[in-house]
Tab-separated table of C-alpha atoms and ligand atoms in Angstrom:
chain	number	residue	atom	x	y	z
A	1	MET	CA	-0.021	0.172	0.311
A	2	LYS	CA	1.493	2.641	-0.970
A	3	VAL	CA	1.458	6.353	1.094
A	4	PRO	CA	1.389	9.584	-1.441
A	5	PHE	CA	3.532	12.587	0.812
A	6	LEU	CA	-1.028	14.215	-0.503
A	7	ASP	CA	-3.108	13.569	-2.480
A	8	LEU	CA	-4.989	15.695	-4.157
A	9	LYS	CA	-7.315	13.057	-5.964
A	10	VAL	CA	-9.344	11.371	-3.264
A	11	GLN	CA	-10.208	15.202	-2.471
A	12	TYR	CA	-10.767	15.934	-5.744
A	13	GLU	CA	-13.568	12.765	-5.516
A	14	SER	CA	-15.407	13.774	-3.530
A	15	ILE	CA	-16.382	17.229	-3.965
A	16	LYS	CA	-16.740	16.274	-7.336
A	17	HIS	CA	-20.139	17.186	-8.169
A	18	GLU	CA	-19.116	20.459	-6.134
A	19	ILE	CA	-16.713	22.036	-7.678
A	20	ASN	CA	-18.180	20.819	-12.080
A	21	PHE	CA	-21.140	22.612	-11.300
A	22	ALA	CA	-19.781	25.719	-9.655
A	23	ILE	CA	-16.323	25.472	-12.269
A	24	GLN	CA	-19.290	25.381	-14.978
A	25	LYS	CA	-21.292	28.205	-13.603
A	26	VAL	CA	-18.562	30.628	-14.161
A	27	CYS	CA	-18.437	29.300	-17.990
A	28	GLU	CA	-21.304	30.071	-18.411
A	29	ASN	CA	-21.774	33.254	-16.829
A	30	CYS	CA	-17.935	34.109	-18.920
A	31	ALA	CA	-17.082	36.001	-14.933
A	32	PHE	CA	-13.757	34.662	-16.158
A	33	ALA	CA	-10.583	37.244	-14.374
A	34	GLY	CA	-11.794	38.866	-11.131
A	35	GLY	CA	-15.071	39.443	-11.001
A	36	PRO	CA	-18.356	38.140	-8.701
A	37	TYR	CA	-17.132	34.535	-7.596
A	38	VAL	CA	-14.472	36.714	-7.064
A	39	ALA	CA	-15.946	38.733	-5.459
A	40	GLU	CA	-18.534	36.239	-3.746
A	41	PHE	CA	-15.740	34.213	-2.450
A	42	GLU	CA	-13.842	37.380	-0.968
A	43	LYS	CA	-16.763	38.242	1.256
A	44	ALA	CA	-16.676	33.902	2.146
A	45	PHE	CA	-13.194	34.407	2.586
A	46	ALA	CA	-13.310	37.379	5.158
A	47	GLU	CA	-15.939	36.201	6.889
A	48	PHE	CA	-14.035	32.402	7.913
A	49	CYS	CA	-10.989	35.049	8.766
A	50	GLY	CA	-12.983	36.786	11.573
A	51	THR	CA	-11.713	40.160	9.098
A	52	LYS	CA	-13.455	42.967	7.263
A	53	TYR	CA	-12.254	42.648	3.814
A	54	ALA	CA	-10.786	39.945	1.608
A	55	VAL	CA	-9.206	40.250	-1.363
A	56	GLY	CA	-7.967	38.119	-4.344
A	57	VAL	CA	-5.599	37.144	-5.806
A	58	GLY	CA	-2.393	36.497	-7.496
A	59	ASN	CA	-0.850	33.556	-5.470
A	60	GLY	CA	0.086	33.754	-1.865
A	61	THR	CA	3.733	36.166	-2.858
A	62	ASP	CA	0.821	38.523	-5.193
A	63	ALA	CA	-0.519	38.142	-1.552
A	64	LEU	CA	2.529	39.608	0.607
A	65	TRP	CA	4.336	41.665	-1.434
A	66	ALA	CA	0.262	43.462	-2.618
A	67	ALA	CA	1.143	43.986	0.885
A	68	LEU	CA	4.209	45.675	1.825
A	69	ILE	CA	4.099	48.073	-1.141
A	70	ALA	CA	0.069	49.514	-0.462
A	71	LEU	CA	1.205	50.122	3.485
A	72	GLY	CA	4.525	52.240	1.130
A	73	ILE	CA	6.759	50.067	1.906
A	74	GLY	CA	10.094	50.513	0.023
A	75	GLY	CA	13.523	52.054	-0.518
A	76	ASP	CA	15.688	51.872	2.386
A	77	ASP	CA	12.975	50.198	4.368
A	78	GLU	CA	13.807	46.764	6.233
A	79	VAL	CA	11.127	43.897	7.393
A	80	ILE	CA	11.981	41.273	10.186
A	81	THR	CA	11.053	37.808	8.710
A	82	SER	CA	12.407	34.048	9.780
A	83	PRO	CA	14.892	32.890	7.453
A	84	ASN	CA	13.203	29.224	7.669
A	85	THR	CA	10.622	29.960	5.159
A	86	PHE	CA	9.355	29.239	2.342
A	87	MET	CA	11.163	31.447	-0.389
A	88	ALA	CA	8.016	33.762	-1.601
A	89	THR	CA	8.633	34.965	1.984
A	90	ALA	CA	11.823	36.931	1.368
A	91	GLU	CA	11.635	37.063	-2.188
A	92	ALA	CA	8.307	39.957	-1.642
A	93	ILE	CA	10.312	42.159	0.696
A	94	THR	CA	13.118	42.402	-1.610
A	95	PHE	CA	10.576	42.835	-4.691
A	96	CYS	CA	9.252	46.673	-3.081
A	97	GLY	CA	12.497	47.614	-2.523
A	98	ALA	CA	13.193	46.127	1.040
A	99	LYS	CA	15.576	43.983	2.560
A	100	PRO	CA	15.118	41.397	4.465
A	101	VAL	CA	16.335	41.402	7.630
A	102	PHE	CA	16.126	37.282	8.723
A	103	VAL	CA	15.328	36.426	12.745
A	104	ASP	CA	16.196	32.766	14.881
A	105	VAL	CA	13.569	30.327	15.562
A	106	ASP	CA	11.544	29.508	18.289
A	107	GLU	CA	13.044	25.797	18.685
A	108	GLN	CA	9.684	23.640	19.683
A	109	THR	CA	7.123	26.276	17.255
A	110	TYR	CA	9.677	26.299	14.483
A	111	ASN	CA	7.495	29.818	14.570
A	112	ILE	CA	10.141	34.021	14.787
A	113	ASP	CA	11.424	34.156	19.192
A	114	PRO	CA	9.653	36.895	19.627
A	115	ASN	CA	12.290	37.576	22.353
A	116	LEU	CA	15.188	37.602	19.812
A	117	ILE	CA	13.432	40.699	16.988
A	118	GLU	CA	14.130	43.276	19.345
A	119	SER	CA	17.781	43.699	18.933
A	120	ALA	CA	17.618	43.238	15.502
A	121	VAL	CA	15.142	46.009	14.684
A	122	THR	CA	16.525	49.682	13.530
A	123	PRO	CA	15.774	53.054	12.385
A	124	ARG	CA	15.171	51.524	8.815
A	125	THR	CA	12.808	48.750	10.396
A	126	LYS	CA	9.264	49.404	9.327
A	127	ALA	CA	7.914	45.866	9.112
A	128	ILE	CA	7.170	42.008	10.762
A	129	ILE	CA	6.019	39.542	8.597
A	130	PRO	CA	5.687	36.406	11.021
A	131	VAL	CA	5.180	32.821	8.874
A	132	HIS	CA	2.700	30.921	11.132
A	133	LEU	CA	4.610	27.782	10.059
A	134	TYR	CA	3.398	24.393	9.239
A	135	GLY	CA	-0.258	25.674	10.585
A	136	GLN	CA	0.972	26.711	13.972
A	137	PRO	CA	0.459	30.056	14.548
A	138	ALA	CA	3.593	32.751	15.648
A	139	ASP	CA	3.794	34.100	19.383
A	140	MET	CA	1.331	37.181	18.247
A	141	ASP	CA	0.908	38.456	21.775
A	142	ALA	CA	4.918	38.995	22.062
A	143	ILE	CA	5.025	40.485	18.207
A	144	MET	CA	2.208	42.391	18.345
A	145	GLU	CA	3.592	44.108	21.391
A	146	ILE	CA	7.037	45.006	20.232
A	147	ALA	CA	5.973	46.245	16.821
A	148	ALA	CA	3.691	48.912	18.814
A	149	ARG	CA	7.229	49.703	21.266
A	150	HIS	CA	8.762	50.447	18.267
A	151	ASN	CA	5.894	51.894	15.123
A	152	LEU	CA	5.946	48.748	12.989
A	153	TYR	CA	3.489	46.646	10.610
A	154	VAL	CA	3.160	43.208	11.200
A	155	ILE	CA	1.703	41.386	7.925
A	156	GLU	CA	1.273	37.837	8.627
A	157	ASP	CA	2.507	34.959	6.767
A	158	ALA	CA	-0.628	32.995	6.656
A	159	CYS	CA	0.141	30.406	4.025
A	160	GLN	CA	-0.182	27.887	5.560
A	161	ALA	CA	-2.143	28.558	8.030
A	162	HIS	CA	-6.051	29.132	6.736
A	163	GLY	CA	-8.364	28.491	9.696
A	164	ALA	CA	-5.557	28.415	12.334
A	165	GLU	CA	-5.977	29.765	15.751
A	166	TYR	CA	-4.334	31.833	18.380
A	167	LYS	CA	-5.733	32.667	21.544
A	168	GLY	CA	-9.200	31.553	20.032
A	169	ARG	CA	-8.433	35.142	17.226
A	170	ARG	CA	-8.045	33.321	13.632
A	171	ALA	CA	-4.771	33.502	11.766
A	172	GLY	CA	-4.044	36.585	9.531
A	173	SER	CA	-7.402	38.442	11.949
A	174	MET	CA	-3.959	40.084	14.078
A	175	GLY	CA	-1.683	41.924	12.146
A	176	ILE	CA	-2.688	44.857	9.691
A	177	ALA	CA	-3.383	42.304	6.657
A	178	GLY	CA	-2.413	38.790	7.023
A	179	CYS	CA	-1.487	37.008	3.116
A	180	PHE	CA	-3.020	33.395	2.054
A	181	SER	CA	-1.974	30.952	-0.854
A	182	PHE	CA	-4.380	28.501	-2.178
A	183	TYR	CA	-1.459	26.814	-3.946
A	184	PRO	CA	-3.234	23.939	-5.124
A	185	GLY	CA	-1.507	21.756	-1.701
A	186	LYS	CA	-2.198	24.130	0.969
A	187	ASN	CA	-5.259	23.059	3.551
A	188	LEU	CA	-7.439	25.744	1.147
A	189	GLY	CA	-6.118	25.000	-2.309
A	190	ALA	CA	-7.645	26.550	-5.926
A	191	TYR	CA	-7.761	23.720	-8.205
A	192	GLY	CA	-4.496	26.086	-10.147
A	193	GLU	CA	-2.598	29.982	-8.164
A	194	ALA	CA	-5.081	32.421	-6.502
A	195	GLY	CA	-4.875	34.437	-2.742
A	196	ALA	CA	-5.784	36.625	-0.673
A	197	VAL	CA	-4.774	40.145	2.421
A	198	VAL	CA	-7.810	39.776	5.183
A	199	THR	CA	-7.611	43.131	6.417
A	200	ASN	CA	-9.425	45.231	8.497
A	201	ASN	CA	-8.338	48.231	7.490
A	202	ALA	CA	-10.303	49.842	4.698
A	203	GLU	CA	-8.080	52.032	3.090
A	204	LEU	CA	-5.416	49.307	2.994
A	205	ALA	CA	-7.857	47.232	1.437
A	206	GLY	CA	-8.861	49.394	-1.853
A	207	LYS	CA	-5.020	50.006	-2.244
A	208	ILE	CA	-5.058	46.895	-2.455
A	209	ARG	CA	-7.943	45.813	-3.833
A	210	MET	CA	-6.099	48.857	-7.102
A	211	PHE	CA	-3.245	47.609	-6.541
A	212	ARG	CA	-4.554	43.965	-8.644
A	213	ASP	CA	-5.878	46.003	-11.246
A	214	HIS	CA	-3.833	48.206	-12.978
A	215	GLY	CA	-4.512	50.928	-10.753
A	216	GLN	CA	-7.620	51.402	-11.906
A	217	GLN	CA	-10.077	53.122	-9.718
A	218	LYS	CA	-12.965	52.330	-12.829
A	219	LYS	CA	-11.864	50.866	-16.480
A	220	TYR	CA	-8.926	53.178	-17.476
A	221	TYR	CA	-8.013	55.778	-15.324
A	222	HIS	CA	-5.139	54.634	-12.824
A	223	SER	CA	-4.803	56.689	-10.479
A	224	MET	CA	-1.186	54.334	-9.220
A	225	VAL	CA	0.961	51.887	-10.820
A	226	GLY	CA	-0.264	48.916	-10.390
A	227	TRP	CA	0.129	45.728	-11.505
A	228	ASN	CA	-2.070	43.013	-12.797
A	229	ALA	CA	-2.428	40.333	-9.696
A	230	ARG	CA	-5.933	39.556	-9.883
A	231	MET	CA	-7.928	36.409	-9.372
A	232	ASP	CA	-9.114	34.865	-11.766
A	233	GLY	CA	-13.412	33.776	-11.041
A	234	ILE	CA	-12.543	30.096	-12.070
A	235	GLN	CA	-10.179	29.635	-9.364
A	236	GLY	CA	-13.371	32.226	-6.796
A	237	ALA	CA	-15.678	29.740	-7.438
A	238	ILE	CA	-14.449	26.289	-6.480
A	239	LEU	CA	-12.264	28.435	-3.513
A	240	SER	CA	-16.240	29.799	-2.215
A	241	VAL	CA	-16.937	26.108	-2.467
A	242	LYS	CA	-13.385	24.187	-0.835
A	243	LEU	CA	-13.637	27.249	1.511
A	244	LYS	CA	-17.679	25.185	3.177
A	245	HIS	CA	-15.279	22.530	3.790
A	246	LEU	CA	-12.195	22.962	5.809
A	247	ASN	CA	-12.562	23.177	9.033
A	248	GLU	CA	-13.794	19.759	8.768
A	249	TRP	CA	-10.795	18.791	6.596
A	250	ASN	CA	-8.504	20.934	9.441
A	251	GLN	CA	-10.096	18.926	12.253
A	252	ALA	CA	-9.646	15.822	10.049
A	253	ARG	CA	-5.399	16.773	9.558
A	254	ARG	CA	-5.456	17.963	13.448
A	255	ARG	CA	-6.902	13.714	13.928
A	256	ASN	CA	-4.271	12.922	12.066
A	257	ALA	CA	-1.725	14.898	13.479
A	258	LYS	CA	-2.820	13.204	16.856
A	259	LEU	CA	-2.782	10.044	15.553
A	260	TYR	CA	0.711	10.288	14.406
A	261	ASN	CA	2.137	12.125	18.000
A	262	GLU	CA	0.076	8.446	20.205
A	263	LEU	CA	2.437	6.233	17.830
A	264	LEU	CA	5.839	7.842	17.472
A	265	ALA	CA	5.710	8.714	21.812
A	266	ASN	CA	8.312	5.830	22.406
A	267	VAL	CA	10.542	6.758	19.373
A	268	ASP	CA	13.667	7.922	20.958
A	269	GLU	CA	15.161	9.015	17.562
A	270	ILE	CA	11.793	11.481	16.278
A	271	THR	CA	10.640	15.058	18.179
A	272	THR	CA	7.061	15.211	16.732
A	273	PRO	CA	5.183	18.584	16.664
A	274	LEU	CA	4.355	20.650	20.458
A	275	GLU	CA	1.731	22.840	20.420
A	276	LYS	CA	0.820	25.450	22.381
A	277	ASP	CA	-1.908	25.697	25.028
A	278	TYR	CA	-1.917	29.417	23.066
A	279	ALA	CA	-3.181	27.493	19.140
A	280	ALA	CA	-5.020	25.811	17.324
A	281	HIS	CA	-2.335	24.327	14.723
A	282	ILE	CA	-3.907	22.780	11.456
A	283	TYR	CA	-0.685	20.995	10.575
A	284	HIS	CA	-0.300	21.412	6.625
A	285	ILE	CA	2.484	20.256	7.810
A	286	TYR	CA	3.565	17.539	9.552
A	287	ALA	CA	7.161	17.756	10.688
A	288	VAL	CA	9.722	15.513	13.531
A	289	ARG	CA	12.774	16.113	13.633
A	290	THR	CA	15.607	13.278	13.312
A	291	ARG	CA	19.524	12.703	13.359
A	292	ASN	CA	19.642	10.609	10.501
A	293	ARG	CA	16.345	12.163	9.029
A	294	ASP	CA	17.953	11.502	5.069
A	295	ALA	CA	18.444	7.678	5.311
A	296	LEU	CA	15.111	7.718	7.547
A	297	ILE	CA	13.058	9.731	4.143
A	298	SER	CA	15.809	6.680	1.401
A	299	ALA	CA	13.986	3.305	3.609
A	300	LEU	CA	10.545	4.320	3.422
A	301	ALA	CA	10.584	5.466	0.072
A	302	ALA	CA	12.107	1.817	-0.433
A	303	GLU	CA	8.952	0.541	1.849
A	304	ASP	CA	6.782	3.320	-1.131
A	305	ILE	CA	6.346	6.233	1.508
A	306	HIS	CA	7.369	9.786	0.416
A	307	CYS	CA	8.019	12.530	2.553
A	308	GLY	CA	9.414	15.778	2.280
A	309	ILE	CA	11.667	18.331	3.914
A	310	HIS	CA	9.949	21.758	4.394
A	311	TYR	CA	12.824	23.717	3.997
A	312	PRO	CA	16.259	21.989	3.122
A	313	ILE	CA	17.752	25.406	2.677
A	314	PRO	CA	16.841	28.074	5.183
A	315	ILE	CA	16.981	32.033	2.635
A	316	HIS	CA	19.519	33.579	4.745
A	317	LEU	CA	21.644	30.413	3.183
A	318	GLN	CA	20.182	30.845	-0.148
A	319	GLU	CA	22.261	31.630	-2.735
A	320	ALA	CA	20.468	33.886	-4.538
A	321	TYR	CA	20.891	36.427	-1.067
A	322	ARG	CA	24.476	35.323	-0.902
A	323	PHE	CA	24.136	39.114	-0.511
A	324	LEU	CA	22.809	40.162	2.392
A	325	GLY	CA	25.899	38.860	3.999
A	326	TYR	CA	24.907	35.680	6.134
A	327	LYS	CA	26.435	32.512	6.573
A	328	GLN	CA	26.264	29.786	8.547
A	329	GLY	CA	25.660	29.125	12.039
A	330	SER	CA	24.029	33.210	11.833
A	331	PHE	CA	21.117	30.833	13.110
A	332	PRO	CA	21.731	27.735	14.492
A	333	VAL	CA	17.632	27.628	15.556
A	334	ALA	CA	16.830	27.573	11.784
A	335	GLU	CA	20.286	25.711	10.771
A	336	LYS	CA	18.970	22.691	12.452
A	337	CYS	CA	15.348	22.298	12.315
A	338	ALA	CA	16.690	22.666	8.377
A	339	ALA	CA	19.168	19.835	8.577
A	340	GLU	CA	16.996	17.636	11.129
A	341	GLN	CA	13.349	18.077	9.914
A	342	VAL	CA	11.359	15.460	7.262
A	343	SER	CA	7.767	16.302	6.491
A	344	LEU	CA	5.354	13.168	7.091
A	345	PRO	CA	2.870	12.261	4.485
A	346	MET	CA	-0.346	14.939	5.770
A	347	PHE	CA	-3.800	15.833	4.409
A	348	PRO	CA	-7.658	15.184	5.523
A	349	GLU	CA	-8.120	11.568	3.161
A	350	LEU	CA	-5.026	9.853	4.774
A	351	THR	CA	-6.405	7.121	6.287
A	352	ALA	CA	-5.049	5.138	10.477
A	353	GLY	CA	-4.218	2.220	7.913
A	354	GLN	CA	-1.763	4.463	6.315
A	355	ILE	CA	-0.696	6.859	9.678
A	356	ARG	CA	-0.100	3.000	11.064
A	357	ARG	CA	1.827	2.141	8.116
A	358	VAL	CA	4.298	5.759	8.442
A	359	CYS	CA	4.826	5.161	11.708
A	360	GLY	CA	5.776	1.570	11.363
A	361	GLY	CA	8.365	1.514	9.123
A	362	ILE	CA	10.194	4.538	11.087
A	363	LYS	CA	9.719	2.343	13.894
A	364	ASN	CA	10.759	-0.707	11.531
A	365	TYR	CA	14.103	1.776	10.356
A	366	MET	CA	15.697	3.149	14.132
A	367	ALA	CA	15.505	-1.023	15.374
A	368	VAL	CA	18.183	-1.875	11.945
A	369	THR	CA	19.719	1.537	12.951
A	370	VAL	CA	19.681	1.986	16.830
B	401	PLP	C1	2.619	28.924	-0.314
B	401	PLP	C2	3.183	29.787	-0.205
B	401	PLP	C3	3.575	30.942	-0.335
B	401	PLP	C4	3.859	31.581	-1.207
B	401	PLP	O1	1.999	31.376	-1.889
B	401	PLP	P1	1.671	31.095	-3.838
B	401	PLP	O2	0.379	30.843	-3.767
B	401	PLP	O3	2.859	29.703	-3.855
B	401	PLP	O4	2.602	32.340	-4.510
B	401	PLP	C5	4.363	32.106	0.614
B	401	PLP	N1	4.997	32.198	2.137
B	401	PLP	C6	5.078	30.710	2.567
B	401	PLP	C7	4.765	30.949	3.924
B	401	PLP	C8	3.803	29.726	1.966
B	401	PLP	O5	4.111	28.384	2.418
């Protein structure tokens, strides 16, 4: 029995009729770029996040970039974020003209360590982008407090945290803006590319709306230099269908994580993820840590069990960011994560039998090597 890292097909099969009907409606109304199906999704997604506004854009990278641009960040500004994230977080900072400044992460949550933020703040710092990595929110109270003290914006990278909660508040709703990706493999995934920014700030929402549509206030009247970062109508319609299932899918992921935690509890060589008391973790990724990570992945692959690594090289050590001048040892916790983490198969439809097989494979491997 194969255990894939992710299986999008089994979910599609379960909602096929709703999805196909939604796509057909968009085609019949020819509402392909932006339009009513995007607006309908925006309304529902804002409500889901507990914010006043949601603005649909082309993808999660667009969402981060548009939020930074709309807040006027660029030039010589600096933006603080964590180095163990997907490249897009840093790229958005670079492409608004600002400089990414990294801060190491907490060893238990893998999220930015609030105790280390203040020493990275300079007179040029304009914003902090906490990444809610793997679906567990960063320690937002501590981060918001530091931001208030230094007059910084907080933009949440909630691209892995659709529906995650921090002290009962939804990810994306706590900073000035929350940025989401609906890349197909995310907890709420489109059938193509899509993203959104959520906010309670009317002016910011208005600016991002304008920015995503060439800075137009009305057709062919451009009040700012913008971009084409619109969401597809078909993606809007598909996301509206899938949003209705998201709570149930997130609950299934949480159940799967619980079973993994139980089955791996007595495996000394494996560190399972820790859910903080303040958090509702939605396990976009279920990552464990172990010393001989690469050998474990190969051994499992030989048994047709497929894992991932998120992420093998932290951003500060990527060739693309060599010019920032960081080196090996700059962020020891992030580097340790990159060396030791394995992402086990995780999706809502993963069965208990499959989870048992993964854990059995891990135990067999440990028995012969340790
Ligand atoms: C997926 C992701 C992004 C980028 O989203 P895209 O839709 O792929 O552009 C940004 N940040 C994080 C943490 C992500 O996981």
